[in-house]
Amino acid sequence: MEFLQSLIFIILPSFFSTLHLLKLIFRPKENCCYMLNYECYKATDDRKSDTESMVRVVLRNKNYGWEQYRFLFRTMINSGIGGDSYVPKIVMDRKEENPTLSDSLEEIDDLFFQTLDNLFSKSKVSPQEIDILVVNVSLLSPVPSLTARIINRYKMRPDLKVYNLSGMGCSASLIAIDIVKDMFKVYKRKFAIVVSTESLGANWYCGNDNSMMLSNCLFRSGGCSMLFTNNPDFKNRAILKLSHMVRTHLGSNDEAYECCIQVEDDKGYLGFRLTKKLPKAAAKALTMNFEVLLPKILPIWEFVRYFLVYMWRGEKKGTMGLNLKSGVEHFCIHPGGRAVIDGVGKSLALTDHDVEPARMTLHRFGNTSAGGLWYVLGYMEAKQRLKKGDRILMISLGAGFKCNNCVWEVLRDLKDPNVWEDCIEKYPVKIIENPYNEKYGWINEEYVSFIRVEDCVFAS
C-alpha cells in the first residue's frame, strides 16, 4: 500500500507536468502578429504632379532665381518620379505660404477616412471591434490628437489603447507596428489599427536653400491604414505574419542626427534639410541593423559559406557578400529617392527585378514618407509575385537617424491589384522618362545665365 501511494505521488506530478508542457507546445500561438489587410491612399486626378502643374508651383515662388530654377528642374529630371504622383491639396490650392490648421486637418482627414473606410469594408471588421490604435504623422500634432479625430469619427470604444507618434520620419510605419507587436504580448485576441502618413502641404518649403528645396521635389501625398490581430482564429484570413523586427537608432551621432532635420533657414522659412551626410548615416544604420537581423533570418550554412569565401579570397582581394536570397525572396525597399533605392540595391547585390517594385513605386507615387513601403508591397501583390510561404524583407530609413527593418511571411497567394489597379499593366516602364526634361531642360544651358528672371514670361 505504501509503495502504491509513493508511486502515485511520483506519477501524478509527472503526468500533470507533461500535460501542461503539451498544452504549451500545441496551443495556438496568440503572441503572433498577423496582418489582415492594408489600404493605401489614392488622391484625385486633379492633384497629379503633371509637368505644367509643378512648373506653376515652382515659378510662383518669388524667392527663386536662375540658380534655384536650375537646381529644382535638374533635381526633378533626375528624381525618378513621373507625372502621376499626387501633390498636397494645400499646394494645388496655392496656400503653401500661409496654410491654416484647418487646411492641414482637411488634408489628413481625407487620407485617414478614405483608407479606414475601405479597410473596414474590405476586412468585415467594425471600428467598435478595434482594441489598439496607433497613428504616426511626423509633422502635425494638434490637440486633440489625430488618434482622437479617428476615435470621434468612428465612435470607437472608450477602453481603446491609443498611441500617437510624431517626429519619427520615413521609418515610422515599422515603429508603429513594433508597438502593436509588443502590445500583443500583453493583450490577447485583439485587433489593432495602424495609420501611417505625413502632413506635407503645411510643411512645403518656400525658401531658396538648396538642401531644403530637395524635399519639395521628392515628397508626395500618400499613406496607408493597416489591420492586425493576434487572434489565431483569424490566421486563415490573414495575408502576412510578422517574423522578425529590428530597430536601430543613431541619434547619439551628431552627423547622423543632423543629416535629415526640420529647421528654419536664415530667412525664417521652415523646412526639411537633407545634407550630404545622409548616405553615410544610412549605410551605417543599415549595417548595424543587419548585424542583428541577418543571423535571425539566414541559414547557418550561408554564414559558413561566407566565412570560407572570406578566408579563401582574403580581405584585400575582395569578398563575396552574404546572399540574402538564402533567407528571403522579396525586398521591399523604402522608395525615398533614386539614390536611396540604387544605393541599397547595390550594397545588397540585388538585381533589377528585386528593386523594380521600389523604383516603380517612386515613379508612380513618389516618396510618400512612412506610407511608402506599403505602395511597394502593393506593387508586388498587383504583379502576383507574392506566394504562400515567401518571405519579404522590409527596409526603412528615416530621420533620427533610424533604420527599422522587418521580415514578413506570406500566408497565402496574394493578387489584389489595390491602388495599382488602373496602371499596373504599363509597369514596369523600361526607361523612366522624365516629363520635365523635354520642355524645360533648356534652363540648364549656360547661354541663359545673363537673362533676368523678372524679364521672362513663362507659360502658365
CSV table of C-alpha atoms in Angstrom, one decimal:
chain,number,residue,atom,x,y,z
A,1,MET,CA,0.0,0.0,0.0
A,2,GLU,CA,2.8,2.4,0.9
A,3,PHE,CA,4.5,1.5,-2.4
A,4,LEU,CA,1.3,2.3,-4.3
A,5,GLN,CA,1.0,5.7,-2.6
A,6,SER,CA,4.6,6.5,-3.3
A,7,LEU,CA,4.1,5.6,-6.9
A,8,ILE,CA,1.0,7.9,-7.2
A,9,PHE,CA,2.9,10.8,-5.7
A,10,ILE,CA,5.7,10.3,-8.3
A,11,ILE,CA,3.4,9.7,-11.3
A,12,LEU,CA,0.8,12.3,-10.8
A,13,PRO,CA,3.1,15.3,-10.7
A,14,SER,CA,4.9,14.0,-13.8
A,15,PHE,CA,1.6,13.4,-15.6
A,16,PHE,CA,0.3,16.9,-15.0
A,17,SER,CA,3.7,18.4,-15.8
A,18,THR,CA,3.8,16.5,-19.1
A,19,LEU,CA,0.2,17.6,-19.8
A,20,HIS,CA,1.0,21.2,-19.2
A,21,LEU,CA,4.0,21.0,-21.4
A,22,LEU,CA,2.0,19.5,-24.2
A,23,LYS,CA,-0.6,22.3,-23.9
A,24,LEU,CA,2.2,24.9,-24.1
A,25,ILE,CA,3.6,23.2,-27.2
A,26,PHE,CA,0.4,22.6,-29.1
A,27,ARG,CA,-1.8,25.6,-28.1
A,28,PRO,CA,-2.3,28.3,-30.7
A,29,LYS,CA,0.3,31.0,-30.5
A,30,GLU,CA,-1.5,34.2,-29.5
A,31,ASN,CA,1.5,36.4,-29.5
A,32,CYS,CA,1.8,36.3,-33.3
A,33,CYS,CA,1.2,39.5,-35.3
A,34,TYR,CA,-0.9,38.8,-38.3
A,35,MET,CA,-1.8,41.4,-40.9
A,36,LEU,CA,-5.3,41.0,-42.1
A,37,ASN,CA,-5.4,43.8,-44.7
A,38,TYR,CA,-3.9,47.1,-45.7
A,39,GLU,CA,-5.3,50.0,-47.7
A,40,CYS,CA,-3.2,52.7,-49.4
A,41,TYR,CA,-4.4,56.2,-50.2
A,42,LYS,CA,-5.0,57.4,-53.7
A,43,ALA,CA,-5.8,61.1,-54.3
A,44,THR,CA,-8.0,62.5,-57.1
A,45,ASP,CA,-6.6,63.1,-60.6
A,46,ASP,CA,-6.7,66.9,-60.3
A,47,ARG,CA,-3.8,66.6,-57.8
A,48,LYS,CA,-1.4,64.8,-60.1
A,49,SER,CA,2.0,66.4,-60.5
A,50,ASP,CA,2.0,66.8,-64.2
A,51,THR,CA,4.7,69.0,-65.8
A,52,GLU,CA,2.6,72.1,-66.1
A,53,SER,CA,1.2,72.0,-62.6
A,54,MET,CA,4.7,71.5,-61.0
A,55,VAL,CA,6.2,74.2,-63.1
A,56,ARG,CA,3.5,76.7,-62.0
A,57,VAL,CA,4.2,75.8,-58.3
A,58,VAL,CA,8.0,76.5,-58.9
A,59,LEU,CA,7.5,79.7,-60.8
A,60,ARG,CA,5.2,81.4,-58.4
A,61,ASN,CA,7.9,81.4,-55.6
A,62,LYS,CA,9.4,84.9,-55.7
A,63,ASN,CA,12.4,83.8,-53.7
A,64,TYR,CA,13.8,81.8,-56.6
A,65,GLY,CA,16.4,83.0,-59.2
A,66,TRP,CA,18.1,81.2,-62.1
A,67,GLU,CA,20.2,79.0,-59.8
A,68,GLN,CA,17.2,77.8,-57.9
A,69,TYR,CA,15.3,77.1,-61.1
A,70,ARG,CA,18.2,75.1,-62.5
A,71,PHE,CA,18.7,73.2,-59.3
A,72,LEU,CA,15.0,72.3,-59.0
A,73,PHE,CA,14.5,71.3,-62.6
A,74,ARG,CA,17.7,69.3,-62.6
A,75,THR,CA,16.5,67.5,-59.4
A,76,MET,CA,13.1,66.9,-60.9
A,77,ILE,CA,14.6,65.4,-64.1
A,78,ASN,CA,16.9,63.0,-62.1
A,79,SER,CA,14.4,62.2,-59.3
A,80,GLY,CA,12.9,59.1,-60.9
A,81,ILE,CA,9.4,60.5,-60.2
A,82,GLY,CA,6.8,60.6,-63.0
A,83,GLY,CA,3.9,62.9,-63.7
A,84,ASP,CA,1.2,60.9,-61.9
A,85,SER,CA,2.2,61.3,-58.3
A,86,TYR,CA,0.0,63.4,-56.1
A,87,VAL,CA,0.8,66.9,-54.8
A,88,PRO,CA,-0.8,68.1,-51.5
A,89,LYS,CA,-4.1,69.9,-51.9
A,90,ILE,CA,-2.8,72.9,-50.0
A,91,VAL,CA,-0.1,73.4,-52.7
A,92,MET,CA,-2.5,72.9,-55.6
A,93,ASP,CA,-4.8,75.5,-54.0
A,94,ARG,CA,-1.9,77.9,-53.8
A,95,LYS,CA,-1.9,78.1,-50.0
A,96,GLU,CA,1.6,76.7,-49.3
A,97,GLU,CA,3.0,80.0,-48.0
A,98,ASN,CA,0.2,80.6,-45.5
A,99,PRO,CA,-1.6,77.3,-44.6
A,100,THR,CA,-4.1,77.2,-41.8
A,101,LEU,CA,-4.6,74.4,-39.2
A,102,SER,CA,-7.9,73.7,-40.9
A,103,ASP,CA,-6.1,73.1,-44.2
A,104,SER,CA,-3.7,70.7,-42.6
A,105,LEU,CA,-6.5,68.8,-40.8
A,106,GLU,CA,-8.6,68.6,-44.0
A,107,GLU,CA,-5.6,67.1,-45.8
A,108,ILE,CA,-5.1,64.5,-43.1
A,109,ASP,CA,-8.8,63.7,-42.7
A,110,ASP,CA,-9.1,62.9,-46.4
A,111,LEU,CA,-6.4,60.3,-46.2
A,112,PHE,CA,-7.4,58.9,-42.8
A,113,PHE,CA,-11.1,58.4,-43.6
A,114,GLN,CA,-10.7,57.2,-47.2
A,115,THR,CA,-8.2,54.4,-46.2
A,116,LEU,CA,-10.0,53.4,-43.0
A,117,ASP,CA,-13.5,53.3,-44.6
A,118,ASN,CA,-12.1,51.0,-47.3
A,119,LEU,CA,-10.1,48.9,-44.7
A,120,PHE,CA,-13.2,48.3,-42.5
A,121,SER,CA,-15.3,47.5,-45.5
A,122,LYS,CA,-12.8,45.1,-47.0
A,123,SER,CA,-12.0,43.3,-43.7
A,124,LYS,CA,-15.6,43.0,-42.5
A,125,VAL,CA,-14.4,44.3,-39.1
A,126,SER,CA,-16.2,47.2,-37.4
A,127,PRO,CA,-14.5,50.2,-35.8
A,128,GLN,CA,-16.0,49.2,-32.5
A,129,GLU,CA,-14.1,45.9,-32.6
A,130,ILE,CA,-10.7,47.6,-32.6
A,131,ASP,CA,-8.7,47.3,-29.4
A,132,ILE,CA,-5.4,49.2,-30.3
A,133,LEU,CA,-4.9,52.3,-32.4
A,134,VAL,CA,-1.5,53.7,-33.5
A,135,VAL,CA,-1.2,56.7,-35.7
A,136,ASN,CA,2.1,58.2,-37.0
A,137,VAL,CA,2.3,61.6,-38.6
A,138,SER,CA,5.7,63.3,-38.1
A,139,LEU,CA,4.9,66.9,-38.9
A,140,LEU,CA,1.4,67.5,-37.4
A,141,SER,CA,0.5,67.1,-33.8
A,142,PRO,CA,-2.7,69.0,-33.0
A,143,VAL,CA,-4.8,69.0,-29.8
A,144,PRO,CA,-7.0,66.9,-29.5
A,145,SER,CA,-4.6,64.3,-31.1
A,146,LEU,CA,-5.0,62.8,-34.5
A,147,THR,CA,-6.0,59.5,-32.9
A,148,ALA,CA,-8.8,61.3,-31.1
A,149,ARG,CA,-10.1,62.5,-34.5
A,150,ILE,CA,-10.3,58.9,-35.7
A,151,ILE,CA,-12.0,57.8,-32.5
A,152,ASN,CA,-14.5,60.6,-32.7
A,153,ARG,CA,-15.3,59.9,-36.4
A,154,TYR,CA,-15.9,56.2,-35.9
A,155,LYS,CA,-17.3,56.3,-32.3
A,156,MET,CA,-14.8,53.8,-31.1
A,157,ARG,CA,-14.8,52.1,-27.6
A,158,PRO,CA,-13.6,54.1,-24.5
A,159,ASP,CA,-11.2,51.3,-23.5
A,160,LEU,CA,-9.2,51.6,-26.7
A,161,LYS,CA,-5.4,51.6,-26.3
A,162,VAL,CA,-4.1,54.6,-28.2
A,163,TYR,CA,-0.7,55.8,-29.3
A,164,ASN,CA,0.0,59.0,-31.3
A,165,LEU,CA,3.5,59.2,-32.8
A,166,SER,CA,5.2,62.3,-34.2
A,167,GLY,CA,8.7,63.2,-35.4
A,168,MET,CA,9.5,59.6,-36.4
A,169,GLY,CA,10.2,60.3,-40.1
A,170,CYS,CA,10.0,57.9,-43.0
A,171,SER,CA,10.6,54.8,-40.9
A,172,ALA,CA,7.7,55.5,-38.6
A,173,SER,CA,5.4,52.8,-40.1
A,174,LEU,CA,7.5,49.9,-38.7
A,175,ILE,CA,7.9,51.7,-35.4
A,176,ALA,CA,4.1,51.7,-35.1
A,177,ILE,CA,3.9,48.1,-36.0
A,178,ASP,CA,6.6,47.2,-33.4
A,179,ILE,CA,4.4,48.9,-30.8
A,180,VAL,CA,1.4,46.7,-31.9
A,181,LYS,CA,3.7,43.6,-31.7
A,182,ASP,CA,4.7,44.4,-28.1
A,183,MET,CA,1.1,45.2,-27.1
A,184,PHE,CA,0.0,41.8,-28.5
A,185,LYS,CA,2.3,40.1,-26.0
A,186,VAL,CA,0.2,41.6,-23.2
A,187,TYR,CA,-3.3,41.7,-24.7
A,188,LYS,CA,-4.6,38.5,-26.3
A,189,ARG,CA,-7.0,38.0,-29.2
A,190,LYS,CA,-7.1,41.7,-30.1
A,191,PHE,CA,-7.5,43.8,-33.2
A,192,ALA,CA,-5.1,46.7,-33.9
A,193,ILE,CA,-5.1,49.5,-36.5
A,194,VAL,CA,-2.0,51.4,-37.7
A,195,VAL,CA,-2.4,54.6,-39.8
A,196,SER,CA,0.8,55.9,-41.3
A,197,THR,CA,1.1,59.1,-43.3
A,198,GLU,CA,2.6,62.6,-43.4
A,199,SER,CA,1.4,66.2,-43.4
A,200,LEU,CA,3.1,67.7,-46.4
A,201,GLY,CA,1.1,70.7,-47.5
A,202,ALA,CA,1.6,72.8,-44.4
A,203,ASN,CA,5.3,71.9,-44.4
A,204,TRP,CA,6.0,72.8,-48.0
A,205,TYR,CA,9.3,74.8,-48.1
A,206,CYS,CA,9.0,78.3,-49.6
A,207,GLY,CA,12.6,79.4,-49.2
A,208,ASN,CA,15.6,79.1,-51.5
A,209,ASP,CA,18.1,76.9,-49.6
A,210,ASN,CA,19.0,74.0,-52.0
A,211,SER,CA,19.4,71.4,-49.2
A,212,MET,CA,15.8,72.2,-48.1
A,213,MET,CA,14.3,72.5,-51.5
A,214,LEU,CA,15.0,68.8,-52.1
A,215,SER,CA,12.1,67.7,-50.1
A,216,ASN,CA,9.6,69.6,-52.4
A,217,CYS,CA,11.0,67.6,-55.3
A,218,LEU,CA,10.8,64.2,-53.6
A,219,PHE,CA,7.8,64.0,-51.3
A,220,ARG,CA,4.3,63.4,-52.5
A,221,SER,CA,0.9,62.7,-50.8
A,222,GLY,CA,0.2,59.2,-49.7
A,223,GLY,CA,-0.3,56.9,-46.7
A,224,CYS,CA,-1.7,53.6,-45.5
A,225,SER,CA,-4.0,52.1,-42.9
A,226,MET,CA,-3.4,48.6,-41.8
A,227,LEU,CA,-5.3,46.0,-39.7
A,228,PHE,CA,-3.6,43.5,-37.4
A,229,THR,CA,-4.6,40.8,-35.0
A,230,ASN,CA,-3.0,38.2,-32.7
A,231,ASN,CA,-6.2,36.1,-32.6
A,232,PRO,CA,-5.2,32.6,-34.0
A,233,ASP,CA,-8.8,32.1,-35.2
A,234,PHE,CA,-8.2,34.7,-37.9
A,235,LYS,CA,-5.0,33.1,-39.2
A,236,ASN,CA,-6.8,31.8,-42.3
A,237,ARG,CA,-7.9,35.3,-43.2
A,238,ALA,CA,-4.5,36.9,-42.7
A,239,ILE,CA,-2.2,37.8,-45.6
A,240,LEU,CA,1.1,38.2,-43.7
A,241,LYS,CA,2.7,37.2,-40.4
A,242,LEU,CA,5.4,39.2,-38.8
A,243,SER,CA,8.5,37.1,-38.3
A,244,HIS,CA,11.2,39.5,-37.1
A,245,MET,CA,11.6,43.2,-36.3
A,246,VAL,CA,14.9,45.0,-35.6
A,247,ARG,CA,15.2,48.8,-34.9
A,248,THR,CA,18.4,50.8,-35.0
A,249,HIS,CA,18.8,54.4,-33.9
A,250,LEU,CA,21.9,56.6,-34.4
A,251,GLY,CA,20.6,59.7,-32.7
A,252,SER,CA,23.7,59.8,-30.5
A,253,ASN,CA,25.9,60.5,-33.5
A,254,ASP,CA,25.8,64.2,-34.4
A,255,GLU,CA,26.3,63.8,-38.2
A,256,ALA,CA,23.5,61.2,-38.3
A,257,TYR,CA,21.2,63.3,-36.1
A,258,GLU,CA,21.6,66.4,-38.3
A,259,CYS,CA,21.6,64.8,-41.8
A,260,CYS,CA,17.8,64.8,-42.0
A,261,ILE,CA,16.3,67.5,-39.8
A,262,GLN,CA,13.5,70.1,-39.7
A,263,VAL,CA,14.9,73.6,-39.3
A,264,GLU,CA,14.3,77.2,-40.3
A,265,ASP,CA,16.6,78.7,-42.9
A,266,ASP,CA,18.4,82.1,-42.4
A,267,LYS,CA,15.3,83.9,-43.6
A,268,GLY,CA,12.9,82.2,-41.2
A,269,TYR,CA,11.3,79.7,-43.7
A,270,LEU,CA,10.6,76.4,-42.1
A,271,GLY,CA,11.6,73.3,-44.0
A,272,PHE,CA,13.3,69.9,-44.0
A,273,ARG,CA,17.1,69.9,-44.6
A,274,LEU,CA,18.7,66.9,-46.3
A,275,THR,CA,22.5,67.0,-46.1
A,276,LYS,CA,25.3,65.2,-47.9
A,277,LYS,CA,26.0,63.2,-44.8
A,278,LEU,CA,22.7,61.3,-45.2
A,279,PRO,CA,24.1,58.4,-47.4
A,280,LYS,CA,26.9,57.7,-44.8
A,281,ALA,CA,24.4,57.7,-42.0
A,282,ALA,CA,22.0,55.4,-43.9
A,283,ALA,CA,24.8,53.0,-44.7
A,284,LYS,CA,26.0,52.8,-41.1
A,285,ALA,CA,22.5,52.4,-39.7
A,286,LEU,CA,21.7,49.6,-42.3
A,287,THR,CA,24.9,47.8,-41.5
A,288,MET,CA,24.3,47.9,-37.7
A,289,ASN,CA,20.7,46.7,-38.2
A,290,PHE,CA,21.7,43.8,-40.4
A,291,GLU,CA,24.3,42.7,-37.8
A,292,VAL,CA,21.3,41.9,-35.6
A,293,LEU,CA,18.7,40.9,-38.2
A,294,LEU,CA,20.6,38.6,-40.6
A,295,PRO,CA,21.6,36.0,-38.0
A,296,LYS,CA,17.8,35.6,-37.3
A,297,ILE,CA,16.8,35.1,-41.0
A,298,LEU,CA,19.7,33.5,-42.9
A,299,PRO,CA,20.5,29.8,-42.6
A,300,ILE,CA,23.7,28.8,-40.8
A,301,TRP,CA,25.2,27.3,-44.0
A,302,GLU,CA,25.2,30.7,-45.6
A,303,PHE,CA,27.4,32.1,-42.8
A,304,VAL,CA,29.7,29.1,-43.2
A,305,ARG,CA,29.9,29.7,-47.0
A,306,TYR,CA,30.6,33.4,-46.4
A,307,PHE,CA,33.4,32.6,-43.9
A,308,LEU,CA,35.0,30.1,-46.2
A,309,VAL,CA,34.9,32.5,-49.2
A,310,TYR,CA,36.3,35.3,-47.0
A,311,MET,CA,39.2,33.1,-45.8
A,312,TRP,CA,39.9,31.9,-49.3
A,313,ARG,CA,39.9,35.3,-51.0
A,314,GLY,CA,41.2,37.4,-48.2
A,315,GLU,CA,40.1,40.9,-47.4
A,316,LYS,CA,42.5,42.6,-49.9
A,317,LYS,CA,41.2,40.7,-52.9
A,318,GLY,CA,37.6,41.4,-52.2
A,319,THR,CA,34.9,39.2,-50.6
A,320,MET,CA,31.6,37.8,-51.7
A,321,GLY,CA,28.8,39.2,-49.6
A,322,LEU,CA,26.1,37.3,-47.8
A,323,ASN,CA,23.4,36.0,-50.1
A,324,LEU,CA,20.2,37.5,-48.6
A,325,LYS,CA,18.1,35.4,-51.0
A,326,SER,CA,19.0,32.3,-49.0
A,327,GLY,CA,16.7,33.8,-46.3
A,328,VAL,CA,14.2,36.0,-48.1
A,329,GLU,CA,12.5,36.0,-51.6
A,330,HIS,CA,11.4,39.7,-51.9
A,331,PHE,CA,12.8,43.1,-51.0
A,332,CYS,CA,10.5,45.9,-50.0
A,333,ILE,CA,12.8,49.0,-50.0
A,334,HIS,CA,11.7,52.4,-48.9
A,335,PRO,CA,11.2,54.5,-52.0
A,336,GLY,CA,12.9,57.5,-50.6
A,337,GLY,CA,14.6,58.5,-53.9
A,338,ARG,CA,16.5,57.1,-56.8
A,339,ALA,CA,19.8,57.4,-54.9
A,340,VAL,CA,18.4,55.5,-51.9
A,341,ILE,CA,17.0,52.7,-53.9
A,342,ASP,CA,20.1,52.3,-56.1
A,343,GLY,CA,22.4,52.5,-53.1
A,344,VAL,CA,20.6,49.8,-51.1
A,345,GLY,CA,20.3,47.6,-54.2
A,346,LYS,CA,24.0,47.9,-55.0
A,347,SER,CA,25.1,47.3,-51.4
A,348,LEU,CA,22.9,44.1,-51.1
A,349,ALA,CA,23.8,42.9,-54.6
A,350,LEU,CA,20.2,42.9,-55.7
A,351,THR,CA,19.0,42.5,-59.3
A,352,ASP,CA,16.9,44.9,-61.3
A,353,HIS,CA,14.0,42.5,-60.7
A,354,ASP,CA,14.5,42.9,-56.9
A,355,VAL,CA,14.5,46.7,-56.8
A,356,GLU,CA,11.8,47.1,-59.5
A,357,PRO,CA,8.9,47.4,-57.0
A,358,ALA,CA,10.6,50.3,-55.2
A,359,ARG,CA,11.7,52.1,-58.4
A,360,MET,CA,8.2,51.8,-60.0
A,361,THR,CA,6.6,53.0,-56.7
A,362,LEU,CA,8.8,56.0,-56.7
A,363,HIS,CA,7.9,56.7,-60.4
A,364,ARG,CA,4.1,56.3,-59.8
A,365,PHE,CA,3.6,57.7,-56.3
A,366,GLY,CA,6.9,59.5,-55.4
A,367,ASN,CA,8.3,59.4,-51.8
A,368,THR,CA,5.2,59.1,-49.6
A,369,SER,CA,7.3,59.1,-46.4
A,370,ALA,CA,6.2,56.5,-43.8
A,371,GLY,CA,3.5,55.1,-46.1
A,372,GLY,CA,5.8,54.3,-49.0
A,373,LEU,CA,6.6,50.7,-48.0
A,374,TRP,CA,3.0,49.7,-48.5
A,375,TYR,CA,2.8,51.0,-52.1
A,376,VAL,CA,5.9,48.9,-52.8
A,377,LEU,CA,4.2,45.9,-51.2
A,378,GLY,CA,1.1,46.7,-53.3
A,379,TYR,CA,3.1,46.6,-56.5
A,380,MET,CA,4.4,43.1,-55.6
A,381,GLU,CA,0.9,42.0,-54.9
A,382,ALA,CA,-0.6,43.5,-58.0
A,383,LYS,CA,2.1,41.8,-60.1
A,384,GLN,CA,1.2,38.5,-58.3
A,385,ARG,CA,4.7,37.9,-57.1
A,386,LEU,CA,3.8,37.0,-53.5
A,387,LYS,CA,3.2,33.3,-53.0
A,388,LYS,CA,2.3,31.3,-49.8
A,389,GLY,CA,5.5,30.7,-47.8
A,390,ASP,CA,7.5,33.6,-49.4
A,391,ARG,CA,9.4,35.9,-47.1
A,392,ILE,CA,9.6,39.7,-47.5
A,393,LEU,CA,12.4,41.9,-46.1
A,394,MET,CA,11.2,45.4,-45.5
A,395,ILE,CA,13.9,48.1,-45.3
A,396,SER,CA,13.0,51.5,-44.0
A,397,LEU,CA,15.2,54.5,-43.3
A,398,GLY,CA,14.3,57.8,-41.6
A,399,ALA,CA,15.2,60.9,-39.6
A,400,GLY,CA,16.9,60.4,-36.3
A,401,PHE,CA,18.8,58.7,-38.0
A,402,LYS,CA,16.9,55.4,-37.9
A,403,CYS,CA,16.9,52.1,-39.8
A,404,ASN,CA,13.9,49.9,-39.0
A,405,ASN,CA,13.7,46.5,-40.8
A,406,CYS,CA,11.4,43.6,-40.6
A,407,VAL,CA,10.6,40.2,-42.2
A,408,TRP,CA,7.1,39.1,-43.1
A,409,GLU,CA,5.9,35.6,-44.1
A,410,VAL,CA,3.3,35.4,-46.8
A,411,LEU,CA,0.4,33.2,-45.6
A,412,ARG,CA,-1.4,32.8,-48.9
A,413,ASP,CA,-1.1,33.7,-52.6
A,414,LEU,CA,-1.8,37.4,-53.0
A,415,LYS,CA,-3.1,39.1,-56.1
A,416,ASP,CA,-5.2,42.1,-55.1
A,417,PRO,CA,-4.4,45.0,-57.6
A,418,ASN,CA,-5.1,47.6,-54.9
A,419,VAL,CA,-4.1,51.2,-55.7
A,420,TRP,CA,-2.2,49.9,-58.8
A,421,GLU,CA,-5.3,48.6,-60.5
A,422,ASP,CA,-5.6,51.3,-63.1
A,423,CYS,CA,-1.9,51.3,-64.1
A,424,ILE,CA,-0.2,48.1,-63.2
A,425,GLU,CA,-0.3,46.8,-66.8
A,426,LYS,CA,2.0,49.5,-68.1
A,427,TYR,CA,4.6,48.8,-65.4
A,428,PRO,CA,7.5,48.3,-65.3
A,429,VAL,CA,8.5,51.1,-67.5
A,430,LYS,CA,11.7,50.2,-69.2
A,431,ILE,CA,13.1,53.7,-69.5
A,432,ILE,CA,12.0,56.1,-66.8
A,433,GLU,CA,11.5,59.2,-68.9
A,434,ASN,CA,11.1,62.5,-67.0
A,435,PRO,CA,8.3,64.8,-68.2
A,436,TYR,CA,10.2,68.0,-67.2
A,437,ASN,CA,13.3,67.4,-69.4
A,438,GLU,CA,11.8,67.9,-72.9
A,439,LYS,CA,10.1,71.3,-72.2
A,440,TYR,CA,12.3,72.8,-69.5
A,441,GLY,CA,15.8,71.2,-69.9
A,442,TRP,CA,16.9,74.4,-71.7
A,443,ILE,CA,17.0,76.2,-68.4
A,444,ASN,CA,20.3,74.5,-67.5
A,445,GLU,CA,22.1,75.9,-70.6
A,446,GLU,CA,24.8,78.4,-70.0
A,447,TYR,CA,23.6,80.9,-72.6
A,448,VAL,CA,20.5,81.9,-70.4
A,449,SER,CA,22.6,82.9,-67.4
A,450,PHE,CA,22.6,86.6,-68.2
A,451,ILE,CA,18.8,86.8,-68.5
A,452,ARG,CA,16.9,88.4,-65.6
A,453,VAL,CA,14.1,86.2,-64.3
A,454,GLU,CA,11.8,89.2,-63.8
A,455,ASP,CA,12.1,89.9,-67.6
A,456,CYS,CA,10.8,86.4,-68.5
A,457,VAL,CA,7.3,85.4,-69.2
A,458,PHE,CA,6.7,81.6,-68.7
A,459,ALA,CA,3.6,79.8,-69.9
A,460,SER,CA,1.2,79.2,-67.0
